[in-house]
Amino acid sequence: MPFGLLTVEEIVRINQLTKQYSSITAVNGLNLSIPKGSVYGILGPNGSGKTTTLGMLLGVIRPSSGYFTWFGKTLNFSAKKKVGALLETPNFYPYLSGRKNLEIVSSIKEIEKPDIDGILKHVNLYQRAVSKFKTYSLGMKQRLAIASAMIANPEVMVLDEPTNGLDPEGIAEVRAIIRNIAAQGITVIMASHLLDEIEKVCSHVAVLREGNLLFDGTVDQLTGREGTIEIGAQNIALLKDVLQGHPLVEKISDNTNGTLTLVLRKNTDASEITRFLAEKSIYVNHLVFRKNSLESQFLNLIKNEA
Amino acid sequence: MKKLIIIEWKKISGHRFFWIGTGLYLFCMILLITKFGSLKVTGNQNEAVAAFKTFGEAGFYKLPYIWHNITYIGAFFKYIPAFIIIFFFASEFQNKTMRQNIIDGLSIGQYYSSKILGILFFTFLSILVIVFTGFIAASTHNPQAGIADYFKGMDYLLAFGMELLFFFCLCVFANVLFRKSAITIVIIVVYLVIESITSLIIGKPYSDYLPSRPSSLLITQPFTRMFQVENFLGLESVERVPLRFLLLSLLYTTAFAFGGYFFLKKRDVT
Ligand SMILES: Nc1ncnc2c1ncn2[C@@H]1O[C@H](COP(=O)(O)OP(=O)(O)OP(=O)(O)O)[C@@H](O)[C@H]1O
Ligand SMILES: [Mg+2]
């Protein structure tokens, strides 16, 4: 585990966690470790098992097999108290006001003196505190859910697609709140199918597809995992010959326009390739370097494992 | 426990329907009980009865029979609190607030307990109102009665509570299984119809053991006895709530209450 250093405290450990619905394996033998202080993204297309995973972690979906721990123990009240969570949609009593809803959450979490007004101000809902939840716009509902997750000063926040269905302004607002939360040192576990969201907000990412874990590690590890170069020279055949077997080159393929595409090993500097070619007296006449974006990485992962 | 009561109270007291529904329930119950005495006795054949123009004259409020009479009337209205209970419970499935409660920190056992506390609330409230109404009615119609007279026949209050508790637990059980309020209500009605058909087919005494029968046999229809000649002559002894059915009702009530818990716990909280 790349960040499994002894010094890093583990918030969640997931071990061989599996959820089997009658015909579908929604989550398949998942192993994950979520370090303290991370903003941990769970990324995957629709139906890949993100909500199911979070539902199991939050104690509302019963795992078929495997187990998980919170703060090194099984999920109990004191763990739940330290975790603020929203799963899928904001779930509140529609006939109660935002404030009354937060009062119920505070009672459940046994918070002596909840700072409901402060938290409502923080998510910009103070003006509508006495309106019924059902009169809120989607963005307001989402913000109330975040407020409710924050009410107990949690150590961890679990958010399932927190920007789902919001307009660009709402998305920016919610992301700013999340970044703000993370800046306070709160660990955030967040599911999303939006790649750029993970890229913008998260430090770590686990990629799921059809219930299987394809990758887990830091976002940098994923994006910097490999790069591609489009390269051309007078003598393509010679170029290809020379590059074949170079230790930094993982894969070579021909392009239709008479150039080559090289897939480079992790964190390779393109200048190393050009220097190497110059030493062999091959002069490059076409060079485009692409650091893989998370998106193409993600699509690659999903394609490769298919 | 106190925490669960506070949470449940915050949930239901914030809804207008709770106040309107409960108000309607208590109003109807009190109204019918207090006015029943002045209802005309109609369609009676025997001479002794013909002398009485109203149920009041026929001894509706007479101690110790009053407790039997008014609990029988009061139990007709149990469908109103049952509906309130189903309405709130089903809406928690619909709005996924139950799931959020569990995520926020309640265990399934605590959550379910809070619902059972709600049932107990309606049961005790009903008993309280019956006692209160009965006490006032009895004291105006039995001015010469001593304190001890009021306590005779009070086992019907226990029977009344049992009948309500059973029915509410049946509702909660069905609600756990079927989640949506409309479906739950339809299923309960259909079930009760099927049960009464079955009871006709299998006949006594076997029919007495079907789930909802014992609770409905606790408080028998009191009017036949009311108009029996022996009654007026004071020869008939006070009827007691059949202990056997009381225990059977308790058994079925417990079974439904724990059954609901079992299925709630067994399934994913969605
Ligand atoms: N109650 C259920 N019964 C049967 N199958 C289910 C149930 N809940 C989820 N699934 C299936 O499990 C798989 C994973 O679903 P899940 O909701 O975890 O996906 P997701 O990654 O959260 O997707 P999305 O991005 O759409 O929210 C899907 O194939 C889904 O159809
Ligand atoms: Mg989901």
Coordinates of C-alpha atoms in Angstrom, one line a residue, chain B residues 37 52 55-70 134 137-145 149-150 152-153 225-236 238:
Chain B
G37 CA -76.7 7.6 26.4
F52 CA -86.5 2.3 27.8
F55 CA -79.4 3.7 26.0
G56 CA -78.8 5.9 29.0
E57 CA -82.0 4.8 30.5
A58 CA -81.1 1.2 29.7
G59 CA -78.1 1.6 31.9
F60 CA -75.3 2.5 29.5
Y61 CA -73.5 4.5 32.2
K62 CA -74.4 2.3 35.1
L63 CA -71.4 1.2 37.2
P64 CA -69.8 -1.2 36.9
Y65 CA -71.1 -1.9 33.3
I66 CA -70.0 1.5 32.0
W67 CA -66.4 0.4 31.5
H68 CA -67.5 -2.5 29.4
N69 CA -69.9 -0.3 27.4
I70 CA -67.6 2.6 26.7
G134 CA -65.9 7.3 31.9
A137 CA -70.0 10.1 32.9
A138 CA -70.2 7.6 35.8
S139 CA -70.2 10.2 38.5
T140 CA -73.1 12.1 36.9
H141 CA -75.2 9.0 36.4
N142 CA -74.3 7.2 39.6
P143 CA -74.4 9.9 42.2
Q144 CA -74.7 7.5 45.0
A145 CA -71.7 5.3 44.0
D149 CA -67.7 1.0 42.8
Y150 CA -65.6 2.7 40.2
K152 CA -65.2 -2.8 39.5
G153 CA -65.2 -3.7 35.9
R225 CA -76.7 -8.3 27.9
M226 CA -77.9 -4.7 28.5
F227 CA -81.4 -5.7 27.5
Q228 CA -81.6 -9.0 29.2
V229 CA -84.2 -9.1 31.9
E230 CA -81.7 -10.5 34.5
N231 CA -79.7 -7.4 34.0
F232 CA -82.4 -5.0 35.1
L233 CA -83.2 -7.2 38.0
G234 CA -79.6 -7.0 39.0
L235 CA -79.3 -10.8 39.0
E236 CA -76.5 -11.0 36.5
V238 CA -70.4 -8.6 36.2

